[in-house]
Coordinates of C-alpha atoms in Angstrom, one line a residue:
X1 CA 40.2 -29.1 50.2
X2 CA 37.6 -29.3 47.7
X3 CA 34.5 -27.0 47.2
X4 CA 31.2 -28.4 48.8
X5 CA 29.0 -29.7 46.3
X6 CA 25.2 -30.4 46.1
X7 CA 24.9 -34.3 46.3
X8 CA 21.3 -34.4 46.4
X9 CA 21.3 -35.9 50.0
X10 CA 21.8 -34.7 53.6
X11 CA 23.1 -36.9 56.7
X12 CA 22.2 -35.6 59.9
X13 CA 23.6 -37.4 63.1
X14 CA 21.9 -36.8 66.3
X15 CA 23.2 -37.7 69.8
X16 CA 21.6 -37.8 73.1
X17 CA 23.0 -38.4 76.7
X18 CA 24.4 -41.9 77.4
X19 CA 22.0 -44.1 79.0
X20 CA 19.2 -42.9 76.7
X21 CA 16.8 -45.9 76.1
X22 CA 16.3 -47.1 72.7
X23 CA 12.5 -46.3 72.7
X24 CA 13.3 -42.8 73.4
X25 CA 15.9 -42.4 70.6
X26 CA 13.5 -43.9 68.2
X27 CA 10.7 -41.6 69.3
X28 CA 12.9 -38.5 68.9
X29 CA 14.2 -39.9 65.6
X30 CA 10.6 -40.3 64.3
X31 CA 9.8 -36.7 65.2
X32 CA 12.9 -35.6 63.3
X33 CA 11.9 -37.6 60.4
X34 CA 8.4 -36.2 60.4
X35 CA 9.7 -32.6 60.5
X36 CA 12.2 -33.4 57.5
X37 CA 9.3 -34.8 55.3
X38 CA 7.3 -31.6 55.7
X39 CA 10.0 -29.9 53.4
X40 CA 8.8 -30.1 49.7
X41 CA 12.3 -30.6 48.7
X42 CA 12.5 -34.0 50.6
X43 CA 11.4 -37.3 49.0
X44 CA 12.6 -39.9 51.4
X45 CA 14.1 -40.1 55.0
X46 CA 15.8 -43.2 56.3
X47 CA 16.3 -43.5 60.0
X48 CA 19.0 -45.7 61.9
X49 CA 19.4 -45.6 65.8
X50 CA 22.6 -47.3 67.3
X51 CA 24.5 -50.1 65.4
X52 CA 23.0 -53.6 64.4
X53 CA 24.8 -56.5 66.0
X54 CA 27.4 -57.9 63.4
X55 CA 27.5 -55.0 61.2
X56 CA 30.3 -52.5 60.4
X57 CA 28.4 -49.7 62.1
X58 CA 29.7 -49.5 65.7
X59 CA 27.5 -46.4 67.1
X60 CA 26.2 -46.8 70.6
X61 CA 22.5 -46.6 71.3
X62 CA 22.4 -43.1 72.0
X63 CA 23.5 -41.9 68.6
X64 CA 21.0 -42.0 65.5
X65 CA 21.3 -41.0 61.8
X66 CA 18.9 -39.5 59.2
X67 CA 19.7 -40.0 55.6
X68 CA 17.5 -37.7 53.9
X69 CA 17.1 -37.9 50.0
X70 CA 16.2 -34.8 48.0
X71 CA 14.5 -34.2 44.8
X72 CA 16.4 -33.8 41.6
X73 CA 18.0 -30.4 41.3
X74 CA 15.9 -29.4 38.3
X75 CA 12.8 -30.0 40.4
X76 CA 14.0 -28.7 43.5
X77 CA 13.1 -25.1 44.9
X78 CA 16.1 -24.6 47.1
X79 CA 19.9 -25.6 47.2
X80 CA 21.2 -28.1 49.9
X81 CA 22.7 -25.3 52.1
X82 CA 19.1 -23.6 52.2
X83 CA 17.6 -26.9 53.2
X84 CA 20.1 -27.5 55.8
X85 CA 19.4 -24.2 57.3
X86 CA 15.7 -24.9 57.2
X87 CA 16.2 -28.1 59.2
X88 CA 18.5 -26.3 61.7
X89 CA 15.8 -23.9 62.5
X90 CA 13.3 -26.5 63.0
X91 CA 15.4 -29.0 65.1
X92 CA 16.8 -26.0 67.4
X93 CA 13.6 -26.7 69.5
X94 CA 15.1 -30.2 70.7
X95 CA 16.9 -29.4 73.9
X96 CA 19.6 -31.7 74.9
X97 CA 20.2 -33.3 71.6
X98 CA 23.5 -32.6 69.6
X99 CA 23.1 -32.4 65.9
X100 CA 25.9 -32.7 63.1
X101 CA 24.9 -31.9 59.6
X102 CA 26.8 -33.4 56.6
X103 CA 26.5 -34.5 53.1
X104 CA 27.5 -38.3 52.9
X105 CA 30.5 -37.9 50.6
X106 CA 31.7 -34.9 52.5
X107 CA 31.5 -36.6 55.8
X108 CA 33.6 -39.6 54.6
X109 CA 36.1 -37.2 53.1
X110 CA 36.4 -35.3 56.4
X111 CA 36.7 -38.4 58.5
X112 CA 39.2 -39.9 56.0
X113 CA 41.5 -36.8 55.8
X114 CA 41.4 -35.9 59.5
X115 CA 39.5 -38.5 61.6
X116 CA 37.0 -35.9 62.7
X117 CA 33.4 -35.9 61.5
X118 CA 33.4 -32.2 60.6
X119 CA 35.5 -29.7 58.6
X120 CA 36.7 -27.6 61.6
X121 CA 37.5 -28.4 65.1
X122 CA 39.2 -26.8 68.2
X123 CA 41.2 -29.2 70.4
X124 CA 42.3 -28.6 73.9
X125 CA 45.2 -30.7 75.4
X126 CA 46.0 -31.1 79.0
X127 CA 46.5 -33.7 81.8
X128 CA 43.3 -32.9 84.1
X129 CA 40.0 -33.4 82.8
X130 CA 38.0 -30.9 85.0
X131 CA 40.4 -28.1 83.9
X132 CA 39.9 -29.3 80.2
X133 CA 36.2 -29.2 80.7
X134 CA 36.2 -25.9 82.3
X135 CA 38.3 -24.2 79.5
X136 CA 36.1 -26.1 76.7
X137 CA 33.0 -24.1 78.1
X138 CA 35.1 -20.9 77.6
X139 CA 36.2 -21.9 74.1
X140 CA 32.7 -22.6 73.3
X141 CA 31.6 -19.1 74.2
X142 CA 34.2 -17.7 72.1
X143 CA 33.2 -19.8 69.1
X144 CA 29.5 -18.9 69.4
X145 CA 30.3 -15.3 69.3
X146 CA 32.0 -15.3 66.0
X147 CA 29.6 -14.8 63.1
X148 CA 31.5 -17.3 60.9
X149 CA 30.8 -20.3 63.3
X150 CA 27.7 -22.2 63.7
X151 CA 26.6 -25.5 65.1
X152 CA 29.2 -25.7 68.0
X153 CA 29.2 -29.2 69.5
X154 CA 30.7 -29.5 73.0
X155 CA 30.2 -33.1 74.3
X156 CA 31.6 -32.1 77.7
X157 CA 28.3 -30.3 78.4
X158 CA 26.5 -33.7 78.6
X159 CA 28.1 -35.8 81.5
X160 CA 27.1 -39.3 82.4
X161 CA 27.0 -40.7 86.0
X162 CA 29.8 -42.9 86.8
X163 CA 30.5 -45.1 90.0
X164 CA 34.0 -44.0 91.3
X165 CA 35.8 -46.1 93.8
X166 CA 38.9 -44.4 95.2
X167 CA 41.1 -46.6 97.6
X168 CA 42.6 -45.0 100.7
X169 CA 46.2 -45.9 100.9
X170 CA 46.5 -45.4 104.5
X171 CA 43.5 -47.6 105.2
X172 CA 44.8 -50.3 102.8
X173 CA 48.0 -50.3 105.0
X174 CA 46.2 -50.4 108.2
X175 CA 44.1 -53.6 107.2
X176 CA 46.7 -55.3 105.0
X177 CA 44.9 -55.0 101.7
X178 CA 46.3 -54.2 98.3
X179 CA 44.7 -52.2 95.6
X180 CA 44.5 -55.1 93.4
X181 CA 42.6 -57.1 95.9
X182 CA 39.8 -54.2 96.1
X183 CA 39.6 -54.3 92.4
X184 CA 39.1 -58.2 92.1
X185 CA 36.5 -57.9 94.8
X186 CA 34.6 -55.2 93.0
X187 CA 34.9 -57.2 89.7
X188 CA 33.6 -60.3 91.4
X189 CA 30.8 -58.6 92.8
X190 CA 29.7 -56.5 89.8
X191 CA 30.9 -58.7 86.7
X192 CA 32.1 -62.1 88.0
X193 CA 35.6 -63.5 87.4
X194 CA 36.5 -66.1 84.8
X195 CA 37.8 -69.1 86.4
X196 CA 38.0 -71.5 83.6
X197 CA 36.6 -72.4 80.2
X198 CA 34.6 -75.4 79.1
X199 CA 34.7 -76.6 75.5
X200 CA 31.3 -78.0 74.3
X201 CA 30.8 -79.1 70.7
X202 CA 33.8 -76.8 69.5
X203 CA 32.2 -73.8 71.5
X204 CA 34.3 -72.2 74.2
X205 CA 32.3 -71.3 77.2
X206 CA 33.7 -69.1 80.0
X207 CA 33.0 -70.0 83.5
X208 CA 32.3 -67.1 85.8
X209 CA 32.7 -67.0 89.5
X210 CA 31.1 -64.3 91.6
X211 CA 30.5 -63.3 95.1
X212 CA 27.4 -64.6 96.9
X213 CA 26.2 -61.4 98.8
X214 CA 22.8 -62.7 99.8
X215 CA 19.3 -62.3 98.5
X216 CA 19.0 -58.8 100.0
X217 CA 22.0 -57.3 98.0
X218 CA 21.0 -54.4 95.8
X219 CA 23.7 -54.0 93.0
X220 CA 22.4 -50.5 92.4
X221 CA 22.8 -49.3 96.0
X222 CA 25.7 -47.3 97.0
X223 CA 25.4 -48.3 100.6
X224 CA 25.2 -51.8 99.7
X225 CA 28.3 -51.7 97.6
X226 CA 30.2 -50.1 100.6
X227 CA 29.4 -53.3 102.4
X228 CA 31.0 -55.5 100.1
X229 CA 33.6 -57.6 102.2
X230 CA 37.1 -57.4 101.1
X231 CA 39.7 -59.9 102.4
X232 CA 42.3 -58.4 104.5
X233 CA 45.3 -59.9 106.6
X234 CA 43.0 -59.9 109.6
X235 CA 39.9 -61.3 108.1
X236 CA 37.1 -59.3 106.3
X237 CA 36.6 -55.7 106.2
X238 CA 33.8 -53.6 104.3
X239 CA 34.7 -52.0 101.1
X240 CA 33.7 -48.8 102.7
X241 CA 36.6 -49.0 105.2
X242 CA 39.4 -48.9 102.6
X243 CA 38.0 -47.0 99.6
X244 CA 35.5 -44.1 99.0
X245 CA 32.5 -45.0 97.0
X246 CA 30.3 -42.3 95.3
X247 CA 28.6 -41.3 92.2
X248 CA 30.2 -38.5 90.0
X249 CA 29.4 -36.9 86.6
X250 CA 32.0 -37.7 84.2
X251 CA 32.4 -37.0 80.2
X252 CA 30.8 -39.7 78.2
X253 CA 34.3 -40.6 76.7
X254 CA 37.8 -40.1 77.4
X255 CA 40.2 -39.5 74.5
X256 CA 43.7 -39.0 73.7
X257 CA 45.7 -37.5 70.7
X258 CA 49.4 -38.2 70.4
X259 CA 49.4 -39.5 73.9
X260 CA 47.9 -36.4 75.5
X261 CA 44.3 -36.2 76.9
X262 CA 42.3 -33.8 74.6
X263 CA 38.7 -32.5 74.3
X264 CA 37.6 -31.4 70.8
X265 CA 34.8 -29.0 69.7
X266 CA 33.5 -29.3 66.4
X267 CA 31.8 -26.8 64.3
X268 CA 30.7 -25.5 60.9
X269 CA 32.5 -22.7 59.3
X270 CA 31.3 -20.3 56.6
X271 CA 33.6 -17.7 54.8
X272 CA 37.4 -17.6 55.3
X273 CA 38.9 -20.3 57.5
X274 CA 42.3 -18.4 57.7
X275 CA 40.4 -15.1 58.8
X276 CA 38.6 -17.2 61.6
X277 CA 42.0 -18.8 62.8
X278 CA 43.3 -15.2 63.2
X279 CA 40.4 -14.0 65.0
X280 CA 40.4 -17.1 67.4
X281 CA 44.2 -17.0 68.0
X282 CA 43.8 -13.4 69.4
X283 CA 41.0 -14.4 71.6
X284 CA 42.4 -17.6 72.9
X285 CA 45.7 -15.7 73.9
X286 CA 43.4 -14.0 76.6
X287 CA 42.3 -17.2 78.0
X288 CA 45.1 -17.7 80.4
X289 CA 45.7 -21.5 80.0
X290 CA 47.7 -23.1 82.9
X291 CA 51.1 -24.6 82.3
X292 CA 50.8 -27.9 80.3
X293 CA 47.7 -27.0 78.6
X294 CA 47.4 -25.8 75.0
X295 CA 45.1 -25.2 72.2
X296 CA 45.2 -26.5 68.6
X297 CA 43.1 -26.8 65.3
X298 CA 41.9 -30.2 64.1
X299 CA 39.9 -31.3 61.2
X300 CA 40.4 -30.9 57.5
X301 CA 41.8 -27.4 58.3
X302 CA 45.1 -28.8 59.2
X303 CA 45.3 -30.9 55.9
X304 CA 44.2 -27.9 54.0
X305 CA 47.1 -25.8 55.4
X306 CA 49.6 -28.7 54.6
X307 CA 48.3 -29.0 51.1
X308 CA 48.5 -25.3 50.5
X309 CA 52.2 -25.2 51.5
X310 CA 52.9 -28.3 49.3
X311 CA 51.0 -26.6 46.3
X312 CA 53.0 -23.5 47.0
X313 CA 56.2 -25.4 46.9
X314 CA 55.0 -27.1 43.6
X315 CA 54.4 -23.9 41.9
X316 CA 57.8 -22.4 43.1
X317 CA 59.7 -25.5 42.1
X318 CA 58.1 -25.5 38.8
X319 CA 58.7 -22.1 37.9
X320 CA 62.4 -22.3 39.1
X321 CA 62.8 -25.5 36.6
X322 CA 61.0 -23.9 33.9
X323 CA 63.4 -20.9 34.3
X324 CA 66.5 -23.1 34.3
X325 CA 65.2 -25.1 31.2
X326 CA 64.5 -21.7 29.3
X327 CA 67.9 -20.6 30.3
X328 CA 69.6 -23.5 28.4
X329 CA 67.2 -22.8 25.5
X330 CA 67.7 -19.1 25.2
X331 CA 71.3 -19.0 26.4
X332 CA 70.3 -16.0 28.4
X333 CA 69.5 -15.1 32.1
X334 CA 67.1 -12.0 31.2
X335 CA 64.9 -13.4 28.5
X336 CA 63.7 -16.3 30.7
X337 CA 62.8 -13.6 33.4
X338 CA 60.7 -11.7 31.1
X339 CA 58.7 -14.9 29.9
X340 CA 58.2 -15.8 33.7
X341 CA 56.8 -12.4 34.4
X342 CA 53.6 -13.4 32.3
X343 CA 52.6 -15.7 35.1
X344 CA 51.7 -13.0 37.8
X345 CA 49.5 -11.1 35.2
X346 CA 47.7 -14.5 34.8
X347 CA 47.1 -14.5 38.5
X348 CA 45.6 -11.1 38.8
X349 CA 42.8 -12.1 36.5
X350 CA 42.3 -15.4 38.4
X351 CA 42.1 -13.6 41.8
X352 CA 39.6 -11.0 40.3
X353 CA 37.5 -13.8 38.9
X354 CA 37.3 -15.8 42.0
X355 CA 36.5 -12.7 44.0
X356 CA 33.6 -12.0 41.6
X357 CA 32.3 -15.5 41.9
X358 CA 32.5 -15.6 45.6
X359 CA 35.1 -18.5 45.7
X360 CA 38.1 -19.3 48.1
X361 CA 41.3 -21.1 47.6
X362 CA 41.2 -25.0 47.5
X363 CA 42.9 -27.6 45.6
X364 CA 40.8 -26.9 42.5
X365 CA 42.2 -23.5 42.5
X366 CA 45.7 -24.6 42.9
X367 CA 45.4 -26.7 40.0
X368 CA 44.0 -24.0 38.0
X369 CA 47.0 -21.8 38.7
X370 CA 49.5 -24.6 37.6
X371 CA 47.4 -24.9 34.4
X372 CA 47.6 -20.9 33.9
X373 CA 51.3 -20.8 34.6
X374 CA 51.7 -23.5 31.9
X375 CA 49.7 -21.6 29.4
X376 CA 51.3 -18.3 30.1
X377 CA 54.9 -19.5 29.8
X378 CA 54.0 -21.7 26.7
X379 CA 52.6 -18.6 24.8
X380 CA 55.5 -16.2 26.1
X381 CA 58.1 -19.0 25.0
X382 CA 56.7 -19.1 21.4
X383 CA 56.6 -15.4 21.0
X384 CA 60.1 -14.7 22.0
X385 CA 61.5 -17.7 20.2
X386 CA 59.9 -16.3 16.9
X387 CA 61.1 -12.7 17.7
X388 CA 64.7 -14.2 18.3
X389 CA 64.6 -16.1 15.1
X390 CA 63.5 -12.8 13.2
X391 CA 66.3 -11.0 14.8
X392 CA 69.0 -13.7 13.7
X393 CA 67.6 -13.0 10.2
X394 CA 68.5 -9.3 10.5
X395 CA 65.2 -7.7 11.8
X396 CA 65.5 -5.0 14.5
X397 CA 64.6 -5.8 17.9
X398 CA 61.5 -3.8 18.2
X399 CA 60.3 -4.9 14.7
X400 CA 61.0 -8.6 15.5
X401 CA 58.9 -8.2 18.6
X402 CA 56.0 -6.5 16.9
X403 CA 56.2 -9.2 14.2
X404 CA 56.1 -12.0 16.8
X405 CA 53.1 -10.5 18.5
X406 CA 51.2 -10.0 15.3
X407 CA 51.9 -13.5 14.1
X408 CA 51.0 -15.1 17.6
X409 CA 47.9 -12.9 18.0
X410 CA 45.5 -15.3 16.1
X411 CA 46.9 -18.7 17.7
X412 CA 46.8 -17.2 21.2
X413 CA 43.3 -15.8 20.9
X414 CA 42.2 -18.9 19.4
X415 CA 43.7 -21.2 22.1
X416 CA 42.1 -18.7 24.7
X417 CA 38.7 -18.7 23.1
X418 CA 38.5 -22.6 23.0
X419 CA 39.6 -22.9 26.3
X420 CA 37.1 -20.4 27.6
X421 CA 34.1 -22.2 25.7
X422 CA 35.2 -25.7 27.0
X423 CA 35.3 -24.4 30.6
X424 CA 32.2 -22.1 30.6
X425 CA 29.6 -24.9 31.5
X426 CA 31.8 -25.9 34.5
X427 CA 32.3 -22.3 35.5
X428 CA 28.5 -21.5 35.5
X429 CA 27.6 -25.0 37.5
X430 CA 25.1 -26.4 35.1
X431 CA 24.8 -29.9 36.5
X432 CA 25.1 -31.8 39.7
X433 CA 28.6 -32.4 40.8
X434 CA 30.1 -29.8 38.5
X435 CA 30.7 -27.5 41.4
X436 CA 33.7 -29.3 42.1
X437 CA 35.1 -28.2 38.9
X438 CA 34.0 -24.5 39.1
X439 CA 36.9 -23.1 41.0
X440 CA 39.4 -24.6 38.5
X441 CA 37.2 -23.2 35.5
X442 CA 36.8 -19.7 36.9
X443 CA 40.5 -19.6 37.8
X444 CA 41.6 -20.6 34.3
X445 CA 39.0 -18.4 32.6
X446 CA 39.8 -15.2 34.5
X447 CA 43.6 -15.9 34.3
X448 CA 43.2 -16.2 30.5
X449 CA 42.0 -12.8 30.1
X450 CA 45.1 -11.1 31.7
X451 CA 47.5 -13.8 30.7
X452 CA 46.7 -13.0 27.0
X453 CA 47.2 -9.3 27.6
X454 CA 50.5 -10.0 29.6
X455 CA 51.7 -12.2 26.6
X456 CA 50.9 -10.0 23.7
X457 CA 51.7 -6.7 25.5
X458 CA 53.9 -6.9 28.5
X459 CA 56.3 -9.6 27.3
X460 CA 57.1 -7.8 24.0
X461 CA 57.5 -4.4 25.8
X462 CA 59.8 -5.8 28.5
X463 CA 61.5 -7.9 25.7
X464 CA 62.3 -4.7 23.7
X465 CA 64.6 -3.3 26.5
X466 CA 67.0 -6.5 26.1
X467 CA 70.0 -6.3 24.2
X468 CA 69.2 -7.4 20.4
X469 CA 70.6 -10.8 19.1
X470 CA 73.4 -10.5 16.6
X471 CA 72.3 -12.1 13.3
X472 CA 74.1 -15.4 12.5
X473 CA 76.6 -15.4 9.5

């Protein structure tokens, strides 16, 4: 939605498999911190692992964060993108660690707009997790081969061991046991069951009751878990008689979106997002997804597409309303069309300036286009109104338009020059944060050049073909 800016700081999230100890996470974080401080453009590094109790941070212990402060832009050797690239190359030696690179404000905007801690993501939907995991690996391979994609994060590659208990319905019927009784027994053996509460000095204390399985019971042993007694209609039976107990590798988290189970791969993108989506659509068509499975795009990209359409509707609606107002003002259906044609000429210069500056479309560019449309239409209206006024005084159509262009030449050039001088600092990005306004400035500056030509040359030429106005008596 907005162009990336140099905030003077970098935020790096690093993730390791679930179950990683706090000392190990801290050791990796210290190593990452030491590497970052070797860069001469880095002044300070703050390290956080997990989330403190009682704080608003809810990250688990296997997630850490590095907040890297950079030197002021005037004393820095490299831009923030170059420093990120340097860190990526240094951190690529850490196997089994997932890295996410952001700038603080950019990361907050990504999450606030889309809920995803990245600009772009590919989401797979489907009912069965193993199938989603298999196709997620194929999607990752496609993404990694695209030159516009870097830093693909696929968390299904890092499963965690889980204790899985699957009941045998036939055995349950044979022994007269219900699935809820099996669940209650496992809960009592592993966690305890809350029987009541005791209030002591306004403090509510839960009272837990658990199974007494003897001193030799090992809670970490699968064999011991299979021997947990479960009450049946005829007495007690071991858990292994009515259920299968084993360790399976499962994803670290199960997530749903709009009621559907999903797996999302997030990535960084350089260049045209639209071009990347077109290439991915062609490649994803050959994946052969089963029925009930689909692929979509998530992240700020969806918001960007929606905003683009809304801006397009705003521009079209504005032009239609301007045209209808001019029809009422000029009492003609053709003269407003000539005035409206000044807008495309301004867009030609804007597109050329953006291409030369290497900038793409965003909200700032859209606002610049709306501004250009207003400037172009305003200048053309004043010129045509002056020519019509001269025509009503008896001047021929051609001479009236030439007189209008001559009289309006100086005001139009002065307006264009003052606007160009005012926007020039933002266009060349002289200060920190000014990159947000650069696309707007470049759009208006480039468009003003061709808009001036369109107003002073094209509008009078096309207006000369219209029927002359009769002078008023």
